[in-house]
CSV table of C-alpha atoms and ligand atoms in Angstrom, one decimal:
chain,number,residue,atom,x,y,z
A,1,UNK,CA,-30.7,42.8,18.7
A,2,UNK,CA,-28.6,39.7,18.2
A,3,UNK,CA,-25.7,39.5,15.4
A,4,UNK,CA,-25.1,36.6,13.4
A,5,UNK,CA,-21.0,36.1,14.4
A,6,UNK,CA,-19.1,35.9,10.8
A,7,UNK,CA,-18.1,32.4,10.0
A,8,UNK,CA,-14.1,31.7,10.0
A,9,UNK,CA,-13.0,31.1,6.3
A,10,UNK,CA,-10.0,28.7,5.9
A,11,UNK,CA,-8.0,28.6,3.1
A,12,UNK,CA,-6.6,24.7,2.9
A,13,UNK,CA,-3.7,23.3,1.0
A,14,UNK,CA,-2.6,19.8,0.7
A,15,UNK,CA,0.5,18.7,-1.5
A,16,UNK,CA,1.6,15.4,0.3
A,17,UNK,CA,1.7,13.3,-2.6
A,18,UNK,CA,0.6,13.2,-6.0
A,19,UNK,CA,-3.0,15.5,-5.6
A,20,UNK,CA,-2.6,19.3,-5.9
A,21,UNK,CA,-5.4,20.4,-3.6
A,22,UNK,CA,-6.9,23.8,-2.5
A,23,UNK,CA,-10.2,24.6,-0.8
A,24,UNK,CA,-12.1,27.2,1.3
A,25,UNK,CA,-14.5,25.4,4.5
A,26,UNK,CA,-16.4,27.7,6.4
A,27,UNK,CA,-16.7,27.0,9.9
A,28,UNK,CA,-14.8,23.5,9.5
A,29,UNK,CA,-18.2,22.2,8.7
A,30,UNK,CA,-19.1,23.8,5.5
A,31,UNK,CA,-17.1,23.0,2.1
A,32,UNK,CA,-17.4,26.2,-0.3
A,33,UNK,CA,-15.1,24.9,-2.8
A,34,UNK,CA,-13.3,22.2,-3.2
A,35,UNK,CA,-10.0,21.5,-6.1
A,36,UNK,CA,-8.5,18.5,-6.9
A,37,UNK,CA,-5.7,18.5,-9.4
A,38,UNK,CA,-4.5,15.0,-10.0
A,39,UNK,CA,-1.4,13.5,-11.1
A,40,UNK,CA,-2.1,10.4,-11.4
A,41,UNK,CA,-1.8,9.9,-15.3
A,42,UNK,CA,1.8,11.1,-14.7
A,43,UNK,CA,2.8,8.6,-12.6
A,44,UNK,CA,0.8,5.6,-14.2
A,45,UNK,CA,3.4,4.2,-16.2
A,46,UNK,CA,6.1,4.5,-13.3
A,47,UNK,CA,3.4,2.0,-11.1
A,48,UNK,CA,4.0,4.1,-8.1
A,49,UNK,CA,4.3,8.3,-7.3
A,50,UNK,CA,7.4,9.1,-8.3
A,51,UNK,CA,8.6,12.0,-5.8
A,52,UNK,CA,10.2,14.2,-8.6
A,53,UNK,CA,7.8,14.3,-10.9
A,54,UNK,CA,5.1,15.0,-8.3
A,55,UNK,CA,6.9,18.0,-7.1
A,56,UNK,CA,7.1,19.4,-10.6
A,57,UNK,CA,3.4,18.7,-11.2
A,58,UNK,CA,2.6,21.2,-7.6
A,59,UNK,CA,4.4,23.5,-8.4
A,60,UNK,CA,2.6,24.1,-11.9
A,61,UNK,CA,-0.7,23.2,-10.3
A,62,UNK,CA,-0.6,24.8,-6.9
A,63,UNK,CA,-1.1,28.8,-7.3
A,64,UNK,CA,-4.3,28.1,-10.3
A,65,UNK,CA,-6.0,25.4,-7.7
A,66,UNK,CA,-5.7,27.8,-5.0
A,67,UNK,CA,-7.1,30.5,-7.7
A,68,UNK,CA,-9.7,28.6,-8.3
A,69,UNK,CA,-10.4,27.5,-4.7
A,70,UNK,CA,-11.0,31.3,-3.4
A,71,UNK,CA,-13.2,31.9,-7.0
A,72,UNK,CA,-15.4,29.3,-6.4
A,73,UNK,CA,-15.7,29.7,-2.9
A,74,UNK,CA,-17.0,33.5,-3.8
A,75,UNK,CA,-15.0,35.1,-1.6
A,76,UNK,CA,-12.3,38.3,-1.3
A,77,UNK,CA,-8.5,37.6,-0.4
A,78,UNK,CA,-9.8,39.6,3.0
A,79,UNK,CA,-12.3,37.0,4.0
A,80,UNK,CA,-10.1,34.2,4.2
A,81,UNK,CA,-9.6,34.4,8.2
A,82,UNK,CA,-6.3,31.7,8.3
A,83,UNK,CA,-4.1,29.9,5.5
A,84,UNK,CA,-3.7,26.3,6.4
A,85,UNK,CA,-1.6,23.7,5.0
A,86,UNK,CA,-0.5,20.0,5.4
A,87,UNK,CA,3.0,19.9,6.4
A,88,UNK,CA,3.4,16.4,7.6
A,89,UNK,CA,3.9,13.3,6.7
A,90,UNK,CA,4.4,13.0,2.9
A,91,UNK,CA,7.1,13.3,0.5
A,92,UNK,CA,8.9,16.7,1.7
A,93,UNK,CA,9.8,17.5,-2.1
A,94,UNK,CA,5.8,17.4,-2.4
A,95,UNK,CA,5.1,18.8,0.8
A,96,UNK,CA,7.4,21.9,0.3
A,97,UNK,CA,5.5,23.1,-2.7
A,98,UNK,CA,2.3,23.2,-0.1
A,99,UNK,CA,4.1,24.8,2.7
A,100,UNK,CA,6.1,27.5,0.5
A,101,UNK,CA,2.2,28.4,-1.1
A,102,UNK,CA,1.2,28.5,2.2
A,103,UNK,CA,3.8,30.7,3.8
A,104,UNK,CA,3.8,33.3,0.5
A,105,UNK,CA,0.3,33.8,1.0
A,106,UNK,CA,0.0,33.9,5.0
A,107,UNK,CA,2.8,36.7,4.5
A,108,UNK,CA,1.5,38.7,1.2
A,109,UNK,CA,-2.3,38.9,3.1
A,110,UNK,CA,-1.4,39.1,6.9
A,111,UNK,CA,-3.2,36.1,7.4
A,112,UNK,CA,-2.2,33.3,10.4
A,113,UNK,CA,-0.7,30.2,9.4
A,114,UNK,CA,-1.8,27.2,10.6
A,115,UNK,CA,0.3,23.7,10.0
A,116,UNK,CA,-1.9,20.0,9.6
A,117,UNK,CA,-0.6,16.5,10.1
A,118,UNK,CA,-2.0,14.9,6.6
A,119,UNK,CA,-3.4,11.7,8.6
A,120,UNK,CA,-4.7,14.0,11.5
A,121,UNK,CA,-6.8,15.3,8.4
A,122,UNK,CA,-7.8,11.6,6.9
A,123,UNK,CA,-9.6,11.5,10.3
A,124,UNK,CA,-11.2,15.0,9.9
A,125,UNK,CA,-12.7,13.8,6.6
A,126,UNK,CA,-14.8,11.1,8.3
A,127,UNK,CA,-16.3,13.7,10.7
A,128,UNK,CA,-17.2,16.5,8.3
A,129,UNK,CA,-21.0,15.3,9.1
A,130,UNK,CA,-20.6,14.2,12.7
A,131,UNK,CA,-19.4,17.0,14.9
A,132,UNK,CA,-19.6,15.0,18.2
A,133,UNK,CA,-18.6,11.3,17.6
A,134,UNK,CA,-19.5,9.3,20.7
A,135,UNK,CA,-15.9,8.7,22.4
A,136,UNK,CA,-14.0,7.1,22.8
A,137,UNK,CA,-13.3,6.1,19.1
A,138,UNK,CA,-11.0,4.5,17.4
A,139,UNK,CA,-9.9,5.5,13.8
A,140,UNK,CA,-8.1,3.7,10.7
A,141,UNK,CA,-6.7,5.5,8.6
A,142,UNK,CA,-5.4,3.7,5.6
A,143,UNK,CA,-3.9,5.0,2.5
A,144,UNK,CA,-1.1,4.7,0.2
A,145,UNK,CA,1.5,5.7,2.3
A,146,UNK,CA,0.2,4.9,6.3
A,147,UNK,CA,-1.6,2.5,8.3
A,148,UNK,CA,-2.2,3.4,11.3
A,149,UNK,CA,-4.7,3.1,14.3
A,150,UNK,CA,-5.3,5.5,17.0
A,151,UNK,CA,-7.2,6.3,19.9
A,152,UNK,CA,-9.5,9.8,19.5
A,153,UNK,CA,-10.7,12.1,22.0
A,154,UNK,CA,-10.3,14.9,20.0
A,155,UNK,CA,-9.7,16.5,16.6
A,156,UNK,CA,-6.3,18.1,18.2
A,157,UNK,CA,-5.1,15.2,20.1
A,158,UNK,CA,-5.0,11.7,18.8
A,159,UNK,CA,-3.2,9.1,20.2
A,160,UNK,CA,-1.4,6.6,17.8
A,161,UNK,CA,-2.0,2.8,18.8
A,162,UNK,CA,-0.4,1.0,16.0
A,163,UNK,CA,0.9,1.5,12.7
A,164,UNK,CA,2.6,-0.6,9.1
A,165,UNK,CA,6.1,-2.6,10.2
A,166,UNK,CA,6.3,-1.8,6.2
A,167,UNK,CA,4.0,-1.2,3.4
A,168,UNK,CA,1.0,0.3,3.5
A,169,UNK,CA,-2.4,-1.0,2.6
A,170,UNK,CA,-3.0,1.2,-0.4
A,171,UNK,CA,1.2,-0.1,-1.3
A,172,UNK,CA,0.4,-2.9,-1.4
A,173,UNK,CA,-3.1,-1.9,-3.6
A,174,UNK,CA,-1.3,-0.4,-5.7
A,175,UNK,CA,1.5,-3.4,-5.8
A,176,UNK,CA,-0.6,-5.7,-6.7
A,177,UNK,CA,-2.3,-4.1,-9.4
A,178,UNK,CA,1.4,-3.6,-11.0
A,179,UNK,CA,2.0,-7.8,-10.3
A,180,UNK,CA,-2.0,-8.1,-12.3
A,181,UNK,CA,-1.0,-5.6,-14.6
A,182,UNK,CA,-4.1,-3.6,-13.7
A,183,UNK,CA,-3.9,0.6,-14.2
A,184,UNK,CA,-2.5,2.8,-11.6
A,185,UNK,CA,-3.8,4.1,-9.1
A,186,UNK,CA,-4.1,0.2,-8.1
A,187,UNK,CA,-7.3,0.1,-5.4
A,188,UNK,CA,-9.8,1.3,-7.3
A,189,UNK,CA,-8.6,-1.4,-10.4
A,190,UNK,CA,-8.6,-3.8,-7.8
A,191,UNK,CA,-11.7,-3.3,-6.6
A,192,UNK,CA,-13.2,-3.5,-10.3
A,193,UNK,CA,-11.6,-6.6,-10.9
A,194,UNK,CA,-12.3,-8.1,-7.6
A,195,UNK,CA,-16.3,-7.7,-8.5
A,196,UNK,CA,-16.5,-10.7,-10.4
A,197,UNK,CA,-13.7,-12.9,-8.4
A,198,UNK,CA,-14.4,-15.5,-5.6
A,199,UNK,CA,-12.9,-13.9,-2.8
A,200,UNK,CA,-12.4,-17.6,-1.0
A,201,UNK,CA,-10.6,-18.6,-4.2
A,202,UNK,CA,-6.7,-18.4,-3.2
A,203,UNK,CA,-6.0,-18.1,0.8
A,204,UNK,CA,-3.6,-15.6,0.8
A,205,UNK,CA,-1.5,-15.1,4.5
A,206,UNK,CA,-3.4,-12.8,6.8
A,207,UNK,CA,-0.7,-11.6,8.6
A,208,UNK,CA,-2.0,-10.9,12.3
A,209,UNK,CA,1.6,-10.2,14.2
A,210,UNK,CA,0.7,-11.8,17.6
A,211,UNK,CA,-2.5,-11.9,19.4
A,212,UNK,CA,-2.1,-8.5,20.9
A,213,UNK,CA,-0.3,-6.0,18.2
A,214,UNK,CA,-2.3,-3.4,16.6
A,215,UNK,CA,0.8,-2.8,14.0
A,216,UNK,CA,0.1,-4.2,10.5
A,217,UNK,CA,2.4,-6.1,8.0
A,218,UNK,CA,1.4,-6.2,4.4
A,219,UNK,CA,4.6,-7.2,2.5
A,220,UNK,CA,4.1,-11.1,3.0
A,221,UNK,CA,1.0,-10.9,1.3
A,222,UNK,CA,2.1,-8.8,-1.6
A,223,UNK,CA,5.4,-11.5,-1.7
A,224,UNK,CA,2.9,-14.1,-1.7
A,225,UNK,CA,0.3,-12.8,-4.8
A,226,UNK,CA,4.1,-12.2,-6.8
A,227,UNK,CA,4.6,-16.3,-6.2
A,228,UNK,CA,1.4,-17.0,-6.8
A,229,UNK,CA,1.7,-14.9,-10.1
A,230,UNK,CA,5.3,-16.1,-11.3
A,231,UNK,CA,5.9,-19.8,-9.0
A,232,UNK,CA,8.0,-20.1,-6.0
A,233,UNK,CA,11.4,-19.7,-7.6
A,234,UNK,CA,10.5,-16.8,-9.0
A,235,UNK,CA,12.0,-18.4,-12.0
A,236,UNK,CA,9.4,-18.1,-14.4
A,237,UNK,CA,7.7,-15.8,-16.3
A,238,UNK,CA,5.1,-13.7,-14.9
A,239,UNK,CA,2.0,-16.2,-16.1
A,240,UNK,CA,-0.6,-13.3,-15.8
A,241,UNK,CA,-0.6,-12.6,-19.4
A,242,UNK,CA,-1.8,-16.0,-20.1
A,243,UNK,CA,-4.8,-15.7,-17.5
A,244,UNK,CA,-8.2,-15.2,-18.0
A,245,UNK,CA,-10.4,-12.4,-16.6
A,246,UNK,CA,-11.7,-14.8,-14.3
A,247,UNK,CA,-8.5,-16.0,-12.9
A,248,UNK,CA,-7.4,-12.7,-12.0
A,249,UNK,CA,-10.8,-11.6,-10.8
A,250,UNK,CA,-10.1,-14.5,-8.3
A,251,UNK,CA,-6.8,-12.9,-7.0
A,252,UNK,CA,-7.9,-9.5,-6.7
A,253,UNK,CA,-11.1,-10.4,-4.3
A,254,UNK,CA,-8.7,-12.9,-2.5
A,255,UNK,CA,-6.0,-10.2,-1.6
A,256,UNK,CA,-8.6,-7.8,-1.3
A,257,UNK,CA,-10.4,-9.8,1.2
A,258,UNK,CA,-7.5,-10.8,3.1
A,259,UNK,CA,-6.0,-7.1,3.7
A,260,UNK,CA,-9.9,-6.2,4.8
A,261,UNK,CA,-10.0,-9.1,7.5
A,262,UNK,CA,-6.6,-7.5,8.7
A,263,UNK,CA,-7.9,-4.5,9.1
A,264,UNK,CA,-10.8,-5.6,10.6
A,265,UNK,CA,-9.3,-7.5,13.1
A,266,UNK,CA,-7.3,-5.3,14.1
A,267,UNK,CA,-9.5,-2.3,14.3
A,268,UNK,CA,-11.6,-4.4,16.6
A,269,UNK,CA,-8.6,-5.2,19.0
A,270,UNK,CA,-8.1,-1.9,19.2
A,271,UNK,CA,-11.6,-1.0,20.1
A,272,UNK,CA,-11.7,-3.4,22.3
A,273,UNK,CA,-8.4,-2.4,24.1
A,274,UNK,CA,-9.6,1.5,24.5
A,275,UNK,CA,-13.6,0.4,24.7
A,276,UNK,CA,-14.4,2.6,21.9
A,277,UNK,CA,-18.1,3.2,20.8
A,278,UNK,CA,-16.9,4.9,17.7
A,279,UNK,CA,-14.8,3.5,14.9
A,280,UNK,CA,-14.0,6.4,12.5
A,281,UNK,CA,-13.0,5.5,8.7
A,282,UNK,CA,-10.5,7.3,6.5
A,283,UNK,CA,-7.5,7.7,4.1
A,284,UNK,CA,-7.7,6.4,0.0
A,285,UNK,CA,-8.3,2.5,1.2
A,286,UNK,CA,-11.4,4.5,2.9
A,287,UNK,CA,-13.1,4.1,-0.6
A,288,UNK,CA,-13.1,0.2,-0.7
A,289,UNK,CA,-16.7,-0.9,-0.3
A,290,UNK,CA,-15.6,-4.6,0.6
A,291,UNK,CA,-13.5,-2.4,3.7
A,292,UNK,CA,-16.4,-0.3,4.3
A,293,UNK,CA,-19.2,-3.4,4.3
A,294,UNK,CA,-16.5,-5.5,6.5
A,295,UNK,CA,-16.5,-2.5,9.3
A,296,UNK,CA,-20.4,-2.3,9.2
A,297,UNK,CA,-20.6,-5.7,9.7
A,298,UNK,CA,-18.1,-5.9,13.0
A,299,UNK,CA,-19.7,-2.9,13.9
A,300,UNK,CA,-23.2,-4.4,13.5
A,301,UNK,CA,-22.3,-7.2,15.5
A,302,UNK,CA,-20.7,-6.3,18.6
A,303,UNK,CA,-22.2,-6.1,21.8
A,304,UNK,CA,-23.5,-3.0,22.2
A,305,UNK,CA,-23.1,-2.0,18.3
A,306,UNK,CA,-20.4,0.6,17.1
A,307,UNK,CA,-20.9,3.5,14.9
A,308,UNK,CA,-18.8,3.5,12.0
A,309,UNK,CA,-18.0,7.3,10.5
A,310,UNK,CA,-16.7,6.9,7.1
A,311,UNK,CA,-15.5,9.8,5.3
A,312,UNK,CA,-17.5,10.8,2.0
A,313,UNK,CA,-15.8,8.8,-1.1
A,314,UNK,CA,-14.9,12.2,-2.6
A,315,UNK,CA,-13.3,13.3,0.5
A,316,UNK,CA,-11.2,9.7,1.5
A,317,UNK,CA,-8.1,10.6,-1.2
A,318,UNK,CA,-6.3,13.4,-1.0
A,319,UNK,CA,-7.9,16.6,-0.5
A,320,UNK,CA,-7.6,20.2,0.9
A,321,UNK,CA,-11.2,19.8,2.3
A,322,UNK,CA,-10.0,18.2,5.4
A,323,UNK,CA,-7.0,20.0,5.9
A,324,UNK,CA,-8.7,23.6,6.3
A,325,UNK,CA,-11.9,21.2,8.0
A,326,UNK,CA,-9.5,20.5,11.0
A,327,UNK,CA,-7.5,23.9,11.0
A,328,UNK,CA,-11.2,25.0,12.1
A,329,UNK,CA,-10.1,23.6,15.2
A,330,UNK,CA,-6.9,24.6,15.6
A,331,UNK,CA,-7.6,28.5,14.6
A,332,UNK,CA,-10.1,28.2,17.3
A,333,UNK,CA,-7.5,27.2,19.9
A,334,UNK,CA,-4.7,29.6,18.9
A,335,UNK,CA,-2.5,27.1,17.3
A,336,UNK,CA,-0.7,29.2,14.9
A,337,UNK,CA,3.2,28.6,13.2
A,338,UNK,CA,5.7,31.4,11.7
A,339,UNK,CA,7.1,31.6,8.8
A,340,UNK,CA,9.7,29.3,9.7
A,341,UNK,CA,7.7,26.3,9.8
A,342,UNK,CA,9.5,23.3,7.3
A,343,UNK,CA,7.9,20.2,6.1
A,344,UNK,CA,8.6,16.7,7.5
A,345,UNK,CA,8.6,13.4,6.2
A,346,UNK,CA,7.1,11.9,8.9
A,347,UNK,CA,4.7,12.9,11.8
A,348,UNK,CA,5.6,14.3,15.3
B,1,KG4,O1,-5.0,8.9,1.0
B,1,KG4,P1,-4.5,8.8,-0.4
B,1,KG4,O2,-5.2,9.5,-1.5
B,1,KG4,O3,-3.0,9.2,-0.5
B,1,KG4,C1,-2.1,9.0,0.5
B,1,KG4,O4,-2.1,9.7,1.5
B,1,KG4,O5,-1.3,8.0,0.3
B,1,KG4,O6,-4.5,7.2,-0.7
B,1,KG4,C2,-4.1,6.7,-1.9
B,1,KG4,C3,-4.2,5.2,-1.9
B,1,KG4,C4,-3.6,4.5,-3.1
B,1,KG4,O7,-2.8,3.5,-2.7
B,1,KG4,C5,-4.9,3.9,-3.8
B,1,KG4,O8,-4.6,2.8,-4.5
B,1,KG4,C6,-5.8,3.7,-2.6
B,1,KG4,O9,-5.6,4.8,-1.8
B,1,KG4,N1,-7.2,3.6,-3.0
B,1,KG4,C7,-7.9,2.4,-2.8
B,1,KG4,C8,-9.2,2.7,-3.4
B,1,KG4,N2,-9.2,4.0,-3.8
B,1,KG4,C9,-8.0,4.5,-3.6
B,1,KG4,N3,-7.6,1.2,-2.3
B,1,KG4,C10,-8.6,0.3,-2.3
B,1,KG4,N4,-9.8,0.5,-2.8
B,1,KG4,C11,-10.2,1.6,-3.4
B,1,KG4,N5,-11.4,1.8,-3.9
B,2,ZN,ZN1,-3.5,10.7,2.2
């Protein structure tokens, strides 16, 4: 008689940034519970996370969402088969919270550790429904801290291609929004406002860093919607408060049409460069239809098509989901850390 082999239970935990996030995935594949505590209404009037206040916020939040996590999941402490948590890159004062969870609860049940590199995990989120991307792939992950391409072979071995000479996509998002006096967080305001608004409107710089780079650059453009908004000199006032809906409609879909065809040119020099067949979607920016619709479109239209992944919306901003998705992988391949294990600002 055959036995059904038990599925692997993985506890995840993500406090990178501003979400406090717990969840259970069996299998890496299927999501048994899933918390997001959010802080973004603490850090709304600030216009930005601010790294204090965010740590405070985890450490209230972390042990209930992971509470909750296991509840919902309807499991015991003694099925959870490995404690995972995202250790790198982020804010450490943030990440800490995370990894300290992590390491008390690894300890108190006897459980192995397992340590996740937060973009490593962005990726994972766009492949929670496609086990077996066709490789090679390319993926983008874009979100309020990173931009970054790389080429994928596999879930435990990316290969970084290019990344942001400064801000990040979602930065500059978020920047923006500040300059329109839109709410924080600033992509999905953005993308509200940019609705109505004639995306050809204002030709903001596209900043393309030489034929061949795959690095990104996103400050010019953020520089240049803060002239458009106050004049060259910077002298005047900020003129946004005499604007109508219409005008500001206009800048939104402009700058969010100009960061997309950056980031769709230069996902498709990097597919060409590695000769992917894949191009896999993830990070916050992930949510952007106009993003999403301008990758289907390059994909539709090379020769032979691509296949774009995109992650879930719920599942491109932070979340513990894909953290104990691609620990999965790693619990399966032994990679295990002691109790030593610190968090790091950036990745290896
Ligand atoms: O991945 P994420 O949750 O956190 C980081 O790892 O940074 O990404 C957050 C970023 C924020 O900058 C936010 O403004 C942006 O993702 N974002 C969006 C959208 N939803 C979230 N940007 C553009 N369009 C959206 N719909
Ligand atoms: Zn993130």
């Amino acid at each position: 008689m055959q036995t059904k082999s038990k599925s692997i239970n993985i506890l995840g935990i993500e406090t990178s940034c501003d979400e406090t996030a717990a969840a259970v995935v069996a299998d890496g594949r299927v999501v048994k519970s899933s918390i997001v505590a959010s802080q973004a209404g603490l850090h709304e009037k600030y216009g930005g996370v601010v790294p204090e206040i965010a740590s405070r916020a985890h450490i209230e939040k972390i042990y209930p969402a992971i509470a909750e996590a296991i509840e919902q999941a309807k499991i015991g402490k003694d099925d959870i088969d490995a404690i995972a948590v995202a250790n790198q890159p982020g804010l450490t004062i943030a990440l800490i919270v995370g990894v300290t969870a992590a390491k008390t609860l690894s300890f108190v049940l006897g459980k192995p550790l397992i340590t996740i590199d937060h973009l490593h995990a962005h990726m994972q989120s766009a492949l929670l429904t496609e086990e077996n991307p066709t490789l090679p792939a390319v993926a983008l992950i874009v979100s309020g801290g990173h931009t970054s391409l790389y080429d994928y072979h596999s879930p435990l071995e990316p290969k970084l291609l290019g990344f942001t000479i400064d801000d990040a996509a979602g930065e500059a998002f978020d920047k923006v929004a500040s300059i329109l006096k839109l709410p924080y967080p600033g992509g999905p305001a953005i993308e509200e406002a940019a609705q109505t608004g004639n995306p050809k409107a204002i030709n903001f710089p596209r900043s393309m860093l030489g034929a061949d780079s795959l690095d990104f650059s996103f400050s010019g453009i953020k520089t240049a919607v803060l002239y458009y908004c106050h004049g060259q000199d910077m002298k005047g006032q900020s003129k946004v408060d005499e604007m109508n809906r219409q005008q500001i409609a206009d800048i939104a879909a402009s700058f969010q049409a100009a960061v997309v065809d950056v980031l769709v040119e230069k996902t498709q020099r990097a597919a060409e460069k590695i000769g992917a067949k894949t191009i896999i979607l993830g990070g916050g920016v992930a949510a952007n239809t106009w993003l999403r619709a301008g990758l289907q479109q390059m994909c539709e239209s090379a020769v032979p098509p691509k296949k774009l992944l995109v992650a879930p919306k719920q599942y491109c901003t932070d979340n513990a989901v894909m953290v104990a998705s691609l620990a999965y992988y790693k619990f399966k391949a032994g990679f295990f850390v002691d109790l030593t294990v610190e968090p790091k600002a950036h990745s290896d």
